[in-house]
Amino acid sequence: MRLNKFLSSCGLASRRKCEDIIKAGRVSVNGQVIENLGVVVNEKKDKIIVDGVELKLPSQFVYLKMNKPKGYACTSSDERGRKTIFDLVESDVRLFNVGRLDYDTEGLLLLTNDGDFANLVTHPKFHCEKEYNVTVEGELKESDLAVLRKGVVVDGTRMPTAKVKWLNFDGKCTKVSVVIDEGQNHQVRKMFEAIGKDIKLLKRIRIGKVVLGGLYRGKTKPMTQEEIDSFKVGL
Ligand code: URA
């Protein structure tokens, strides 16, 4: 199998992140540093080392869903010493997060050691929907929502279109639902910044058919087989 697939199947990171790790010269195969992304390895025979640690394919895949709280970074080690989502996970096997949420965003996050699964969820060609509840200060007008739906322009680039639905206004803040099927960095925050609105609370409540449901903040639980398989439908 290709080296990046092997690395992500070992739970190192998503396949695309593994490509960056290879390009950075952190991987050796049988004692030789490999920076070529096309390399194919024999997972049974080759000795594959990343940052001095030998990797082996896991005997079993793990799939978790988490309700990420605000104030946690989606990284295995934060250079600023902040708390990370892995402080909240107890697992005997090495896991990585499937996509990411900003430090100040809360809600549904998936964790796994299955690189193929992560690819199904995150690769833009699969158009996996992500749904957010967004709370902003003040009242949002229908014309604001129409602009968001069409795709606002940020730094000269048009953001992808989004499904945007007004949920409620409590006299101080407006809550809207936003559904996107691409995952550009800080996409939802940038959309609202572009219409001059600061997000007070951003919470992801759904990825594909998997919903956050009643999972408590900071808690994780195994995904059901039905939830895992829901990403494979139509393949
Ligand atoms: N969009 C954002 O701006 N931030 C997130 O955390 C997720 C989506």
mmCIF file of C-alpha atoms and ligand atoms in Angstrom:
data_model
loop_
_atom_site.group_PDB
_atom_site.id
_atom_site.type_symbol
_atom_site.label_atom_id
_atom_site.label_comp_id
_atom_site.label_asym_id
_atom_site.label_seq_id
_atom_site.Cartn_x
_atom_site.Cartn_y
_atom_site.Cartn_z
ATOM 1 C CA MET A 1 0.000 0.000 0.000
ATOM 2 C CA ARG A 2 1.065 3.614 -0.470
ATOM 3 C CA LEU A 3 3.111 5.052 2.369
ATOM 4 C CA ASN A 4 0.599 7.817 3.253
ATOM 5 C CA LYS A 5 -2.197 5.241 3.410
ATOM 6 C CA PHE A 6 -0.076 3.035 5.662
ATOM 7 C CA LEU A 7 0.688 5.955 8.001
ATOM 8 C CA SER A 8 -2.916 7.064 8.316
ATOM 9 C CA SER A 9 -4.056 3.463 8.792
ATOM 10 C CA CYS A 10 -1.690 3.367 11.767
ATOM 11 C CA GLY A 11 -3.637 6.268 13.269
ATOM 12 C CA LEU A 12 -0.904 8.850 12.687
ATOM 13 C CA ALA A 13 -3.111 11.458 10.967
ATOM 14 C CA SER A 14 -5.387 11.882 7.965
ATOM 15 C CA ARG A 15 -3.896 10.826 4.619
ATOM 16 C CA ARG A 16 -3.318 14.401 3.516
ATOM 17 C CA LYS A 17 -1.610 15.295 6.810
ATOM 18 C CA CYS A 18 0.544 12.166 6.431
ATOM 19 C CA GLU A 19 1.719 13.472 3.066
ATOM 20 C CA ASP A 20 3.002 16.604 4.851
ATOM 21 C CA ILE A 21 4.775 14.422 7.417
ATOM 22 C CA ILE A 22 6.459 12.468 4.589
ATOM 23 C CA LYS A 23 7.474 15.672 2.755
ATOM 24 C CA ALA A 24 8.988 16.978 5.993
ATOM 25 C CA GLY A 25 11.436 14.043 5.972
ATOM 26 C CA ARG A 26 10.105 12.550 9.208
ATOM 27 C CA VAL A 27 9.548 9.049 7.814
ATOM 28 C CA SER A 28 12.061 6.316 7.113
ATOM 29 C CA VAL A 29 11.478 2.954 5.465
ATOM 30 C CA ASN A 30 14.059 0.268 6.232
ATOM 31 C CA GLY A 31 16.488 2.920 7.452
ATOM 32 C CA GLN A 32 16.129 5.263 4.492
ATOM 33 C CA VAL A 33 14.386 8.646 4.803
ATOM 34 C CA ILE A 34 11.576 8.827 2.245
ATOM 35 C CA GLU A 35 10.224 12.138 0.959
ATOM 36 C CA ASN A 36 8.620 10.746 -2.176
ATOM 37 C CA LEU A 37 4.834 10.551 -1.888
ATOM 38 C CA GLY A 38 4.517 7.774 -4.465
ATOM 39 C CA VAL A 39 6.389 5.164 -2.445
ATOM 40 C CA VAL A 40 4.629 1.846 -1.886
ATOM 41 C CA VAL A 41 5.464 -0.187 1.211
ATOM 42 C CA ASN A 42 4.997 -3.788 2.216
ATOM 43 C CA GLU A 43 3.186 -3.418 5.531
ATOM 44 C CA LYS A 44 4.120 -6.955 6.585
ATOM 45 C CA LYS A 45 7.867 -6.738 5.904
ATOM 46 C CA ASP A 46 9.023 -3.113 5.887
ATOM 47 C CA LYS A 47 10.222 -1.297 9.000
ATOM 48 C CA ILE A 48 8.536 2.105 8.954
ATOM 49 C CA ILE A 49 9.637 4.698 11.475
ATOM 50 C CA VAL A 50 8.179 8.167 12.131
ATOM 51 C CA ASP A 51 10.004 10.543 14.455
ATOM 52 C CA GLY A 52 11.965 7.606 15.838
ATOM 53 C CA VAL A 53 8.918 5.425 16.567
ATOM 54 C CA GLU A 54 8.141 2.275 14.578
ATOM 55 C CA LEU A 55 4.545 2.115 13.324
ATOM 56 C CA LYS A 56 2.450 -1.040 12.968
ATOM 57 C CA LEU A 57 -1.022 -1.432 11.513
ATOM 58 C CA PRO A 58 -3.633 -1.581 14.273
ATOM 59 C CA SER A 59 -5.370 -4.898 14.787
ATOM 60 C CA GLN A 60 -8.657 -3.086 15.208
ATOM 61 C CA PHE A 61 -10.172 0.206 14.098
ATOM 62 C CA VAL A 62 -11.701 2.618 16.593
ATOM 63 C CA TYR A 63 -14.368 5.239 15.807
ATOM 64 C CA LEU A 64 -15.423 7.780 18.418
ATOM 65 C CA LYS A 65 -17.638 10.808 18.471
ATOM 66 C CA MET A 66 -16.852 13.661 20.838
ATOM 67 C CA ASN A 67 -18.651 16.768 22.015
ATOM 68 C CA LYS A 68 -15.657 19.089 21.873
ATOM 69 C CA PRO A 69 -15.884 21.964 24.340
ATOM 70 C CA LYS A 70 -14.655 25.500 23.613
ATOM 71 C CA GLY A 71 -11.093 26.074 24.751
ATOM 72 C CA TYR A 72 -9.538 22.875 23.405
ATOM 73 C CA ALA A 73 -7.161 22.706 20.430
ATOM 74 C CA CYS A 74 -7.574 20.025 17.748
ATOM 75 C CA THR A 75 -3.974 18.863 17.787
ATOM 76 C CA SER A 76 -1.988 16.157 19.508
ATOM 77 C CA SER A 77 0.453 18.678 20.981
ATOM 78 C CA ASP A 78 -0.208 22.388 21.088
ATOM 79 C CA GLU A 79 2.863 24.583 20.717
ATOM 80 C CA ARG A 80 1.213 27.189 22.956
ATOM 81 C CA GLY A 81 0.660 24.636 25.711
ATOM 82 C CA ARG A 82 -3.132 24.872 25.515
ATOM 83 C CA LYS A 83 -5.429 22.009 26.428
ATOM 84 C CA THR A 84 -6.059 19.638 23.510
ATOM 85 C CA ILE A 85 -8.930 17.330 22.598
ATOM 86 C CA PHE A 86 -6.684 14.367 23.376
ATOM 87 C CA ASP A 87 -6.746 15.404 27.053
ATOM 88 C CA LEU A 88 -10.390 14.322 26.897
ATOM 89 C CA VAL A 89 -9.916 10.909 25.284
ATOM 90 C CA GLU A 90 -9.023 7.645 26.924
ATOM 91 C CA SER A 91 -7.842 5.193 24.298
ATOM 92 C CA ASP A 92 -5.262 2.423 24.201
ATOM 93 C CA VAL A 93 -4.674 3.069 20.526
ATOM 94 C CA ARG A 94 -3.408 6.164 18.803
ATOM 95 C CA LEU A 95 -6.269 8.183 17.284
ATOM 96 C CA PHE A 96 -6.498 11.319 15.195
ATOM 97 C CA ASN A 97 -9.302 13.813 14.666
ATOM 98 C CA VAL A 98 -11.298 13.643 11.445
ATOM 99 C CA GLY A 99 -11.199 17.249 10.259
ATOM 100 C CA ARG A 100 -10.985 19.943 12.888
ATOM 101 C CA LEU A 101 -12.863 22.528 14.866
ATOM 102 C CA ASP A 102 -11.405 25.890 15.904
ATOM 103 C CA TYR A 103 -10.215 26.350 19.484
ATOM 104 C CA ASP A 104 -13.373 28.374 20.229
ATOM 105 C CA THR A 105 -15.808 26.113 18.397
ATOM 106 C CA GLU A 106 -17.674 23.379 20.181
ATOM 107 C CA GLY A 107 -19.646 20.342 19.121
ATOM 108 C CA LEU A 108 -19.362 17.175 17.113
ATOM 109 C CA LEU A 109 -15.900 15.879 16.270
ATOM 110 C CA LEU A 110 -15.027 12.378 15.065
ATOM 111 C CA LEU A 111 -11.859 10.520 16.065
ATOM 112 C CA THR A 112 -10.466 7.358 14.535
ATOM 113 C CA ASN A 113 -7.368 5.406 13.539
ATOM 114 C CA ASP A 114 -8.899 4.468 10.159
ATOM 115 C CA GLY A 115 -7.399 6.621 7.408
ATOM 116 C CA ASP A 116 -9.865 5.404 4.755
ATOM 117 C CA PHE A 117 -12.787 6.371 6.935
ATOM 118 C CA ALA A 118 -11.305 9.831 7.597
ATOM 119 C CA ASN A 119 -10.870 10.255 3.871
ATOM 120 C CA LEU A 120 -14.558 9.489 3.242
ATOM 121 C CA VAL A 121 -15.600 12.132 5.745
ATOM 122 C CA THR A 122 -13.175 14.882 4.779
ATOM 123 C CA HIS A 123 -12.361 14.564 1.098
ATOM 124 C CA PRO A 124 -14.152 17.393 -0.795
ATOM 125 C CA LYS A 125 -15.212 14.998 -3.575
ATOM 126 C CA PHE A 126 -17.604 13.225 -1.159
ATOM 127 C CA HIS A 127 -19.436 16.484 -0.283
ATOM 128 C CA CYS A 128 -20.132 15.396 3.282
ATOM 129 C CA GLU A 129 -22.483 17.914 4.929
ATOM 130 C CA LYS A 130 -21.565 19.619 8.184
ATOM 131 C CA GLU A 131 -24.255 21.458 10.101
ATOM 132 C CA TYR A 132 -23.555 24.259 12.577
ATOM 133 C CA ASN A 133 -25.685 26.292 14.933
ATOM 134 C CA VAL A 134 -24.375 29.837 14.838
ATOM 135 C CA THR A 135 -25.250 32.500 17.408
ATOM 136 C CA VAL A 136 -24.513 36.130 16.570
ATOM 137 C CA GLU A 137 -25.206 39.331 18.461
ATOM 138 C CA GLY A 138 -28.127 41.428 17.190
ATOM 139 C CA GLU A 139 -30.771 40.695 14.657
ATOM 140 C CA LEU A 140 -29.942 39.161 11.287
ATOM 141 C CA LYS A 141 -32.011 40.259 8.332
ATOM 142 C CA GLU A 142 -33.260 37.949 5.590
ATOM 143 C CA SER A 143 -31.005 39.904 3.192
ATOM 144 C CA ASP A 144 -27.955 38.913 5.343
ATOM 145 C CA LEU A 145 -28.963 35.262 5.079
ATOM 146 C CA ALA A 146 -29.442 35.564 1.309
ATOM 147 C CA VAL A 147 -25.869 36.860 0.969
ATOM 148 C CA LEU A 148 -24.540 33.935 3.021
ATOM 149 C CA ARG A 149 -26.500 31.445 0.917
ATOM 150 C CA LYS A 150 -25.039 32.731 -2.355
ATOM 151 C CA GLY A 151 -21.478 32.536 -1.051
ATOM 152 C CA VAL A 152 -19.864 35.676 0.381
ATOM 153 C CA VAL A 153 -16.581 36.991 -1.006
ATOM 154 C CA VAL A 154 -13.666 36.772 1.442
ATOM 155 C CA ASP A 155 -10.272 38.237 0.466
ATOM 156 C CA GLY A 156 -11.350 38.263 -3.166
ATOM 157 C CA THR A 157 -12.436 34.601 -3.114
ATOM 158 C CA ARG A 158 -16.055 33.499 -3.148
ATOM 159 C CA MET A 159 -16.902 31.150 -0.288
ATOM 160 C CA PRO A 160 -18.887 28.066 -1.310
ATOM 161 C CA THR A 161 -22.664 28.344 -1.163
ATOM 162 C CA ALA A 162 -24.308 27.307 2.088
ATOM 163 C CA LYS A 163 -27.749 26.290 3.301
ATOM 164 C CA VAL A 164 -28.710 28.926 5.858
ATOM 165 C CA LYS A 165 -31.864 28.838 7.977
ATOM 166 C CA TRP A 166 -33.061 31.375 10.560
ATOM 167 C CA LEU A 167 -33.784 29.615 13.881
ATOM 168 C CA ASN A 168 -34.667 32.303 16.435
ATOM 169 C CA PHE A 169 -34.022 35.781 17.876
ATOM 170 C CA ASP A 170 -34.195 36.160 21.676
ATOM 171 C CA GLY A 171 -34.153 39.967 21.703
ATOM 172 C CA LYS A 172 -30.327 40.041 21.911
ATOM 173 C CA CYS A 173 -28.914 37.325 19.678
ATOM 174 C CA THR A 174 -29.905 35.538 16.485
ATOM 175 C CA LYS A 175 -29.406 31.825 16.051
ATOM 176 C CA VAL A 176 -29.112 30.379 12.548
ATOM 177 C CA SER A 177 -28.392 26.959 11.127
ATOM 178 C CA VAL A 178 -25.631 26.755 8.509
ATOM 179 C CA VAL A 179 -24.931 23.662 6.414
ATOM 180 C CA ILE A 180 -21.777 23.465 4.304
ATOM 181 C CA ASP A 181 -20.269 20.580 2.424
ATOM 182 C CA GLU A 182 -16.742 21.891 2.090
ATOM 183 C CA GLY A 183 -14.332 22.378 4.911
ATOM 184 C CA GLN A 184 -12.179 25.419 4.280
ATOM 185 C CA ASN A 185 -10.336 26.709 7.332
ATOM 186 C CA HIS A 186 -12.506 28.961 9.520
ATOM 187 C CA GLN A 187 -15.124 28.900 6.787
ATOM 188 C CA VAL A 188 -18.174 29.705 8.907
ATOM 189 C CA ARG A 189 -16.413 32.451 10.882
ATOM 190 C CA LYS A 190 -15.174 34.040 7.653
ATOM 191 C CA MET A 191 -18.693 33.978 6.175
ATOM 192 C CA PHE A 192 -20.099 35.918 9.122
ATOM 193 C CA GLU A 193 -17.109 38.262 9.307
ATOM 194 C CA ALA A 194 -17.797 39.139 5.671
ATOM 195 C CA ILE A 195 -21.281 40.394 6.581
ATOM 196 C CA GLY A 196 -19.895 42.254 9.618
ATOM 197 C CA LYS A 197 -21.140 39.838 12.280
ATOM 198 C CA ASP A 198 -19.056 38.391 15.055
ATOM 199 C CA ILE A 199 -19.920 34.848 16.051
ATOM 200 C CA LYS A 200 -20.644 34.471 19.768
ATOM 201 C CA LEU A 201 -21.128 30.713 19.697
ATOM 202 C CA LEU A 202 -20.317 28.215 16.965
ATOM 203 C CA LYS A 203 -21.412 24.649 17.506
ATOM 204 C CA ARG A 204 -21.288 21.738 15.068
ATOM 205 C CA ILE A 205 -24.309 19.523 15.491
ATOM 206 C CA ARG A 206 -24.073 17.122 12.534
ATOM 207 C CA ILE A 207 -21.558 15.499 10.163
ATOM 208 C CA GLY A 208 -23.257 13.614 7.325
ATOM 209 C CA LYS A 209 -25.980 11.598 9.045
ATOM 210 C CA VAL A 210 -24.204 11.518 12.413
ATOM 211 C CA VAL A 211 -25.688 13.923 14.965
ATOM 212 C CA LEU A 212 -24.265 15.255 18.214
ATOM 213 C CA GLY A 213 -27.471 14.303 20.047
ATOM 214 C CA GLY A 214 -27.334 14.411 23.821
ATOM 215 C CA LEU A 215 -23.618 13.733 24.213
ATOM 216 C CA TYR A 216 -22.338 15.801 27.145
ATOM 217 C CA ARG A 217 -19.699 18.460 26.579
ATOM 218 C CA GLY A 218 -16.195 16.984 26.841
ATOM 219 C CA LYS A 219 -17.451 13.388 26.538
ATOM 220 C CA THR A 220 -16.720 10.794 23.862
ATOM 221 C CA LYS A 221 -18.559 7.647 22.901
ATOM 222 C CA PRO A 222 -18.079 4.910 20.296
ATOM 223 C CA MET A 223 -19.913 5.461 17.021
ATOM 224 C CA THR A 224 -22.520 2.852 16.149
ATOM 225 C CA GLN A 225 -21.926 0.547 13.174
ATOM 226 C CA GLU A 226 -24.812 2.282 11.413
ATOM 227 C CA GLU A 227 -23.127 5.672 11.908
ATOM 228 C CA ILE A 228 -19.802 4.361 10.605
ATOM 229 C CA ASP A 229 -21.443 2.722 7.584
ATOM 230 C CA SER A 230 -23.489 5.825 6.772
ATOM 231 C CA PHE A 231 -20.379 7.405 5.219
ATOM 232 C CA LYS A 232 -19.931 4.454 2.856
ATOM 233 C CA VAL A 233 -23.418 4.669 1.331
ATOM 234 C CA GLY A 234 -23.284 5.359 -2.402
ATOM 235 C CA LEU A 235 -19.612 4.378 -2.793
HETATM 236 N N1 URA B 1 -15.991 26.857 10.487
HETATM 237 C C1 URA B 1 -15.301 27.670 11.312
HETATM 238 O O1 URA B 1 -15.137 28.840 11.039
HETATM 239 N N2 URA B 1 -14.769 27.135 12.423
HETATM 240 C C2 URA B 1 -14.938 25.859 12.795
HETATM 241 O O2 URA B 1 -14.454 25.445 13.837
HETATM 242 C C3 URA B 1 -15.667 25.030 11.927
HETATM 243 C C4 URA B 1 -16.189 25.550 10.784
#
